[in-house]
């Protein structure tokens, strides 16, 4: 890999275009990814915001879930925002209504599957409903230049992290950004603000693996 990594955005559902723009601004070659063969061609991947249950079902439908799990497990850099954070969680609280009662992850087809990769427990919709969305400045470890702008839309938060996960940001007493190895996740949407420093950090993570 040269200094211009190829970074994909999972393009099954969600705010794909905004991530493509942010990654391009961070000097990456940005591509939408919908199929396993496209996933095989990228150096890193963004899991965008959207509706996590829909995204997980579409990943199964498009034959993407197992390839995603395999590449994340073998070290591909991955960054999840909002719904993408949920997909990277090893466990979910308040899973989708179609999930099996008492299950933290949900049933494979009617419920909610995750890609996994970060040892954390995430609570869905923790910051409230759509009409309770807000924008806030967030102190973010590893990002120079002061707080980053974050848009919280039906956002999750992280209830707890395991020993391997590093907390990067806290807002309102709740964990909103984490990293574990080559995997990073935020509760909020930096791609919606014009502040592309978090994407620059992720692009540097991809370069470091190369």
PDB file of C-alpha atoms in Angstrom:
ATOM      1  CA  UNK A   1       0.000   0.000   0.000  1.00  0.00           C
ATOM      2  CA  UNK A   2       1.230   3.526  -0.745  1.00  0.00           C
ATOM      3  CA  UNK A   3       0.385   6.681   1.229  1.00  0.00           C
ATOM      4  CA  UNK A   4      -3.059   6.796  -0.402  1.00  0.00           C
ATOM      5  CA  UNK A   5      -4.945   3.830   1.041  1.00  0.00           C
ATOM      6  CA  UNK A   6      -8.117   2.459  -0.496  1.00  0.00           C
ATOM      7  CA  UNK A   7     -10.878   2.667   2.093  1.00  0.00           C
ATOM      8  CA  UNK A   8     -14.366   1.301   1.512  1.00  0.00           C
ATOM      9  CA  UNK A   9     -17.685   2.368   2.956  1.00  0.00           C
ATOM     10  CA  UNK A  10     -20.234  -0.394   3.476  1.00  0.00           C
ATOM     11  CA  UNK A  11     -22.953   0.764   1.102  1.00  0.00           C
ATOM     12  CA  UNK A  12     -25.919  -1.407   2.045  1.00  0.00           C
ATOM     13  CA  UNK A  13     -27.793   1.367   3.891  1.00  0.00           C
ATOM     14  CA  UNK A  14     -27.050   4.606   5.706  1.00  0.00           C
ATOM     15  CA  UNK A  15     -25.057   7.799   5.158  1.00  0.00           C
ATOM     16  CA  UNK A  16     -22.564   6.403   2.671  1.00  0.00           C
ATOM     17  CA  UNK A  17     -21.988   9.533   0.557  1.00  0.00           C
ATOM     18  CA  UNK A  18     -20.949  11.665   3.526  1.00  0.00           C
ATOM     19  CA  UNK A  19     -18.277   9.149   4.551  1.00  0.00           C
ATOM     20  CA  UNK A  20     -16.943   8.936   1.000  1.00  0.00           C
ATOM     21  CA  UNK A  21     -16.519  12.708   0.965  1.00  0.00           C
ATOM     22  CA  UNK A  22     -14.857  12.760   4.408  1.00  0.00           C
ATOM     23  CA  UNK A  23     -12.421   9.983   3.465  1.00  0.00           C
ATOM     24  CA  UNK A  24     -11.495  11.723   0.220  1.00  0.00           C
ATOM     25  CA  UNK A  25     -10.806  14.870   2.255  1.00  0.00           C
ATOM     26  CA  UNK A  26      -8.467  12.765   4.397  1.00  0.00           C
ATOM     27  CA  UNK A  27      -6.452  11.774   1.298  1.00  0.00           C
ATOM     28  CA  UNK A  28      -7.835   8.278   0.912  1.00  0.00           C
ATOM     29  CA  UNK A  29      -9.273   6.633  -2.185  1.00  0.00           C
ATOM     30  CA  UNK A  30     -12.869   6.061  -1.093  1.00  0.00           C
ATOM     31  CA  UNK A  31     -15.113   3.375  -2.593  1.00  0.00           C
ATOM     32  CA  UNK A  32     -18.595   2.036  -1.849  1.00  0.00           C
ATOM     33  CA  UNK A  33     -18.564  -1.653  -0.916  1.00  0.00           C
ATOM     34  CA  UNK A  34     -21.595  -3.887  -1.435  1.00  0.00           C
ATOM     35  CA  UNK A  35     -20.179  -7.280  -2.398  1.00  0.00           C
ATOM     36  CA  UNK A  36     -17.489  -9.615  -0.999  1.00  0.00           C
ATOM     37  CA  UNK A  37     -15.264  -9.107  -4.023  1.00  0.00           C
ATOM     38  CA  UNK A  38     -15.312  -5.342  -3.442  1.00  0.00           C
ATOM     39  CA  UNK A  39     -14.489  -5.881   0.231  1.00  0.00           C
ATOM     40  CA  UNK A  40     -11.445  -7.912  -0.788  1.00  0.00           C
ATOM     41  CA  UNK A  41     -10.038  -4.920  -2.701  1.00  0.00           C
ATOM     42  CA  UNK A  42      -9.973  -2.355   0.128  1.00  0.00           C
ATOM     43  CA  UNK A  43      -7.358  -1.696   2.807  1.00  0.00           C
ATOM     44  CA  UNK A  44      -9.885  -0.542   5.417  1.00  0.00           C
ATOM     45  CA  UNK A  45     -13.631  -0.122   5.826  1.00  0.00           C
ATOM     46  CA  UNK A  46     -16.140   2.292   7.354  1.00  0.00           C
ATOM     47  CA  UNK A  47     -19.432   0.968   8.721  1.00  0.00           C
ATOM     48  CA  UNK A  48     -21.720   4.012   8.425  1.00  0.00           C
ATOM     49  CA  UNK A  49     -24.600   5.295  10.466  1.00  0.00           C
ATOM     50  CA  UNK A  50     -28.086   4.214   9.504  1.00  0.00           C
ATOM     51  CA  UNK A  51     -30.339   1.519  10.947  1.00  0.00           C
ATOM     52  CA  UNK A  52     -28.258  -1.225  12.494  1.00  0.00           C
ATOM     53  CA  UNK A  53     -30.919  -3.945  12.277  1.00  0.00           C
ATOM     54  CA  UNK A  54     -31.522  -3.260   8.592  1.00  0.00           C
ATOM     55  CA  UNK A  55     -27.794  -3.181   7.905  1.00  0.00           C
ATOM     56  CA  UNK A  56     -27.207  -6.514   9.608  1.00  0.00           C
ATOM     57  CA  UNK A  57     -30.068  -8.166   7.697  1.00  0.00           C
ATOM     58  CA  UNK A  58     -28.810  -6.757   4.389  1.00  0.00           C
ATOM     59  CA  UNK A  59     -25.292  -7.951   5.190  1.00  0.00           C
ATOM     60  CA  UNK A  60     -26.686 -11.484   5.521  1.00  0.00           C
ATOM     61  CA  UNK A  61     -28.753 -11.092   2.331  1.00  0.00           C
ATOM     62  CA  UNK A  62     -25.791  -9.837   0.293  1.00  0.00           C
ATOM     63  CA  UNK A  63     -23.451 -12.527   1.624  1.00  0.00           C
ATOM     64  CA  UNK A  64     -21.332  -9.909   3.384  1.00  0.00           C
ATOM     65  CA  UNK A  65     -21.615 -10.791   7.061  1.00  0.00           C
ATOM     66  CA  UNK A  66     -19.137 -13.660   7.224  1.00  0.00           C
ATOM     67  CA  UNK A  67     -16.558 -11.951   4.940  1.00  0.00           C
ATOM     68  CA  UNK A  68     -16.836  -8.846   7.134  1.00  0.00           C
ATOM     69  CA  UNK A  69     -16.293 -10.891  10.285  1.00  0.00           C
ATOM     70  CA  UNK A  70     -13.318 -12.670   8.761  1.00  0.00           C
ATOM     71  CA  UNK A  71     -11.562  -9.510   7.574  1.00  0.00           C
ATOM     72  CA  UNK A  72     -12.136  -7.672  10.854  1.00  0.00           C
ATOM     73  CA  UNK A  73     -10.942 -10.708  12.831  1.00  0.00           C
ATOM     74  CA  UNK A  74      -7.769 -10.885  10.734  1.00  0.00           C
ATOM     75  CA  UNK A  75      -6.865  -7.254  11.296  1.00  0.00           C
ATOM     76  CA  UNK A  76      -8.443  -5.117   8.595  1.00  0.00           C
ATOM     77  CA  UNK A  77      -8.843  -1.561   9.975  1.00  0.00           C
ATOM     78  CA  UNK A  78     -12.517  -0.741  10.469  1.00  0.00           C
ATOM     79  CA  UNK A  79     -14.349   2.331  11.747  1.00  0.00           C
ATOM     80  CA  UNK A  80     -18.018   2.322  12.748  1.00  0.00           C
ATOM     81  CA  UNK A  81     -20.192   5.374  13.384  1.00  0.00           C
ATOM     82  CA  UNK A  82     -23.496   5.152  15.301  1.00  0.00           C
ATOM     83  CA  UNK A  83     -25.114   2.064  13.751  1.00  0.00           C
ATOM     84  CA  UNK A  84     -21.606   1.029  12.733  1.00  0.00           C
ATOM     85  CA  UNK A  85     -20.595   1.127  16.400  1.00  0.00           C
ATOM     86  CA  UNK A  86     -23.454  -1.264  17.171  1.00  0.00           C
ATOM     87  CA  UNK A  87     -22.279  -3.615  14.421  1.00  0.00           C
ATOM     88  CA  UNK A  88     -18.755  -3.676  15.896  1.00  0.00           C
ATOM     89  CA  UNK A  89     -19.962  -4.473  19.426  1.00  0.00           C
ATOM     90  CA  UNK A  90     -19.510  -7.934  20.846  1.00  0.00           C
ATOM     91  CA  UNK A  91     -22.709  -7.450  22.868  1.00  0.00           C
ATOM     92  CA  UNK A  92     -25.802  -5.225  22.538  1.00  0.00           C
ATOM     93  CA  UNK A  93     -28.258  -4.044  25.154  1.00  0.00           C
ATOM     94  CA  UNK A  94     -31.782  -3.111  24.066  1.00  0.00           C
ATOM     95  CA  UNK A  95     -31.467  -5.126  20.843  1.00  0.00           C
ATOM     96  CA  UNK A  96     -33.975  -4.706  18.054  1.00  0.00           C
ATOM     97  CA  UNK A  97     -37.598  -5.710  18.832  1.00  0.00           C
ATOM     98  CA  UNK A  98     -37.324  -8.614  16.389  1.00  0.00           C
ATOM     99  CA  UNK A  99     -34.452 -10.137  18.356  1.00  0.00           C
ATOM    100  CA  UNK A 100     -35.005 -13.133  20.568  1.00  0.00           C
ATOM    101  CA  UNK A 101     -36.039 -12.115  24.134  1.00  0.00           C
ATOM    102  CA  UNK A 102     -33.132 -12.467  26.522  1.00  0.00           C
ATOM    103  CA  UNK A 103     -30.518 -12.515  23.770  1.00  0.00           C
ATOM    104  CA  UNK A 104     -27.817  -9.848  23.659  1.00  0.00           C
ATOM    105  CA  UNK A 105     -27.130 -10.275  19.952  1.00  0.00           C
ATOM    106  CA  UNK A 106     -30.421 -11.457  18.453  1.00  0.00           C
ATOM    107  CA  UNK A 107     -31.277 -14.299  16.134  1.00  0.00           C
ATOM    108  CA  UNK A 108     -29.270 -14.651  12.904  1.00  0.00           C
ATOM    109  CA  UNK A 109     -32.095 -13.900  10.468  1.00  0.00           C
ATOM    110  CA  UNK A 110     -35.061 -12.155  12.166  1.00  0.00           C
ATOM    111  CA  UNK A 111     -32.970 -10.514  14.870  1.00  0.00           C
ATOM    112  CA  UNK A 112     -29.764  -8.526  15.008  1.00  0.00           C
ATOM    113  CA  UNK A 113     -26.367  -9.921  14.133  1.00  0.00           C
ATOM    114  CA  UNK A 114     -23.121  -8.052  14.685  1.00  0.00           C
ATOM    115  CA  UNK A 115     -19.748  -8.160  12.988  1.00  0.00           C
ATOM    116  CA  UNK A 116     -18.016  -7.853  16.352  1.00  0.00           C
ATOM    117  CA  UNK A 117     -14.412  -6.864  16.835  1.00  0.00           C
ATOM    118  CA  UNK A 118     -14.520  -4.570  19.873  1.00  0.00           C
ATOM    119  CA  UNK A 119     -14.890  -5.942  23.387  1.00  0.00           C
ATOM    120  CA  UNK A 120     -17.689  -3.617  24.460  1.00  0.00           C
ATOM    121  CA  UNK A 121     -21.345  -3.629  25.433  1.00  0.00           C
ATOM    122  CA  UNK A 122     -23.364  -1.043  23.504  1.00  0.00           C
ATOM    123  CA  UNK A 123     -26.840   0.256  24.337  1.00  0.00           C
ATOM    124  CA  UNK A 124     -28.920   1.067  21.273  1.00  0.00           C
ATOM    125  CA  UNK A 125     -30.751   4.432  21.033  1.00  0.00           C
ATOM    126  CA  UNK A 126     -29.301   5.393  24.414  1.00  0.00           C
ATOM    127  CA  UNK A 127     -29.301   9.153  23.777  1.00  0.00           C
ATOM    128  CA  UNK A 128     -32.967   9.193  22.807  1.00  0.00           C
ATOM    129  CA  UNK A 129     -35.203   9.236  19.758  1.00  0.00           C
ATOM    130  CA  UNK A 130     -34.832  11.016  16.416  1.00  0.00           C
ATOM    131  CA  UNK A 131     -36.382  14.250  17.717  1.00  0.00           C
ATOM    132  CA  UNK A 132     -33.850  14.288  20.565  1.00  0.00           C
ATOM    133  CA  UNK A 133     -30.871  14.466  18.210  1.00  0.00           C
ATOM    134  CA  UNK A 134     -28.212  17.053  19.006  1.00  0.00           C
ATOM    135  CA  UNK A 135     -24.758  18.314  18.077  1.00  0.00           C
ATOM    136  CA  UNK A 136     -21.949  18.663  20.614  1.00  0.00           C
ATOM    137  CA  UNK A 137     -18.228  19.286  20.955  1.00  0.00           C
ATOM    138  CA  UNK A 138     -16.429  16.116  22.059  1.00  0.00           C
ATOM    139  CA  UNK A 139     -12.906  15.857  23.484  1.00  0.00           C
ATOM    140  CA  UNK A 140     -11.310  13.037  21.498  1.00  0.00           C
ATOM    141  CA  UNK A 141      -7.999  11.420  22.432  1.00  0.00           C
ATOM    142  CA  UNK A 142      -5.637  11.176  19.486  1.00  0.00           C
ATOM    143  CA  UNK A 143      -7.241  13.976  17.478  1.00  0.00           C
ATOM    144  CA  UNK A 144      -5.240  17.226  17.569  1.00  0.00           C
ATOM    145  CA  UNK A 145      -6.745  20.695  17.382  1.00  0.00           C
ATOM    146  CA  UNK A 146      -9.315  20.661  20.150  1.00  0.00           C
ATOM    147  CA  UNK A 147     -12.756  19.033  20.442  1.00  0.00           C
ATOM    148  CA  UNK A 148     -14.378  17.422  17.415  1.00  0.00           C
ATOM    149  CA  UNK A 149     -17.919  18.191  16.305  1.00  0.00           C
ATOM    150  CA  UNK A 150     -20.257  15.252  16.772  1.00  0.00           C
ATOM    151  CA  UNK A 151     -23.836  14.809  15.612  1.00  0.00           C
ATOM    152  CA  UNK A 152     -25.824  12.394  17.803  1.00  0.00           C
ATOM    153  CA  UNK A 153     -28.851  10.882  16.007  1.00  0.00           C
ATOM    154  CA  UNK A 154     -30.642   8.088  17.880  1.00  0.00           C
ATOM    155  CA  UNK A 155     -27.142   7.454  19.093  1.00  0.00           C
ATOM    156  CA  UNK A 156     -25.914   4.516  21.152  1.00  0.00           C
ATOM    157  CA  UNK A 157     -23.438   4.744  23.965  1.00  0.00           C
ATOM    158  CA  UNK A 158     -21.002   2.206  25.365  1.00  0.00           C
ATOM    159  CA  UNK A 159     -22.045   0.727  28.689  1.00  0.00           C
ATOM    160  CA  UNK A 160     -18.684  -0.918  29.348  1.00  0.00           C
ATOM    161  CA  UNK A 161     -15.483  -2.004  27.652  1.00  0.00           C
ATOM    162  CA  UNK A 162     -13.224  -4.978  28.160  1.00  0.00           C
ATOM    163  CA  UNK A 163      -9.537  -4.857  29.026  1.00  0.00           C
ATOM    164  CA  UNK A 164      -8.462  -4.792  25.371  1.00  0.00           C
ATOM    165  CA  UNK A 165     -10.534  -1.729  24.432  1.00  0.00           C
ATOM    166  CA  UNK A 166      -9.369   1.864  24.868  1.00  0.00           C
ATOM    167  CA  UNK A 167     -11.806   4.693  25.628  1.00  0.00           C
ATOM    168  CA  UNK A 168     -11.159   7.656  23.303  1.00  0.00           C
ATOM    169  CA  UNK A 169     -14.035   9.985  24.220  1.00  0.00           C
ATOM    170  CA  UNK A 170     -16.673  10.482  26.890  1.00  0.00           C
ATOM    171  CA  UNK A 171     -19.681  12.790  26.652  1.00  0.00           C
ATOM    172  CA  UNK A 172     -22.241  13.387  29.393  1.00  0.00           C
ATOM    173  CA  UNK A 173     -20.606  10.705  31.513  1.00  0.00           C
ATOM    174  CA  UNK A 174     -20.999   8.062  28.791  1.00  0.00           C
ATOM    175  CA  UNK A 175     -18.391   6.434  26.554  1.00  0.00           C
ATOM    176  CA  UNK A 176     -18.899   7.617  22.963  1.00  0.00           C
ATOM    177  CA  UNK A 177     -15.674   6.585  21.212  1.00  0.00           C
ATOM    178  CA  UNK A 178     -13.503   3.483  21.559  1.00  0.00           C
ATOM    179  CA  UNK A 179     -10.633   1.724  19.871  1.00  0.00           C
ATOM    180  CA  UNK A 180      -9.375  -1.820  20.024  1.00  0.00           C
ATOM    181  CA  UNK A 181      -6.387  -2.566  17.843  1.00  0.00           C
ATOM    182  CA  UNK A 182      -7.368  -1.755  14.267  1.00  0.00           C
ATOM    183  CA  UNK A 183     -11.056  -1.219  15.094  1.00  0.00           C
ATOM    184  CA  UNK A 184     -12.514   2.158  16.101  1.00  0.00           C
ATOM    185  CA  UNK A 185     -16.082   3.267  16.755  1.00  0.00           C
ATOM    186  CA  UNK A 186     -17.965   6.449  17.630  1.00  0.00           C
ATOM    187  CA  UNK A 187     -21.524   6.984  18.840  1.00  0.00           C
ATOM    188  CA  UNK A 188     -21.755  10.155  16.784  1.00  0.00           C
ATOM    189  CA  UNK A 189     -21.436  11.212  13.145  1.00  0.00           C
ATOM    190  CA  UNK A 190     -18.317  13.317  12.441  1.00  0.00           C
ATOM    191  CA  UNK A 191     -18.965  12.904   8.720  1.00  0.00           C
ATOM    192  CA  UNK A 192     -21.999  15.211   8.926  1.00  0.00           C
ATOM    193  CA  UNK A 193     -20.133  18.251  10.248  1.00  0.00           C
ATOM    194  CA  UNK A 194     -17.361  19.084   7.793  1.00  0.00           C
ATOM    195  CA  UNK A 195     -14.817  18.262  10.529  1.00  0.00           C
ATOM    196  CA  UNK A 196     -12.874  15.379   9.009  1.00  0.00           C
ATOM    197  CA  UNK A 197     -10.178  14.903  11.652  1.00  0.00           C
ATOM    198  CA  UNK A 198     -11.617  11.598  12.895  1.00  0.00           C
ATOM    199  CA  UNK A 199     -11.542  10.277   9.338  1.00  0.00           C
ATOM    200  CA  UNK A 200      -7.946  11.488   9.071  1.00  0.00           C
ATOM    201  CA  UNK A 201      -7.131   9.520  12.226  1.00  0.00           C
ATOM    202  CA  UNK A 202      -8.723   6.409  10.741  1.00  0.00           C
ATOM    203  CA  UNK A 203      -6.897   6.911   7.453  1.00  0.00           C
ATOM    204  CA  UNK A 204      -3.634   7.045   9.411  1.00  0.00           C
ATOM    205  CA  UNK A 205      -4.622   3.780  11.139  1.00  0.00           C
ATOM    206  CA  UNK A 206      -5.036   2.171   7.715  1.00  0.00           C
ATOM    207  CA  UNK A 207      -1.676   3.527   6.545  1.00  0.00           C
ATOM    208  CA  UNK A 208       0.010   2.150   9.668  1.00  0.00           C
ATOM    209  CA  UNK A 209      -1.224  -1.356   8.907  1.00  0.00           C
ATOM    210  CA  UNK A 210       0.113  -1.066   5.360  1.00  0.00           C
TER     211      UNK A 210
END
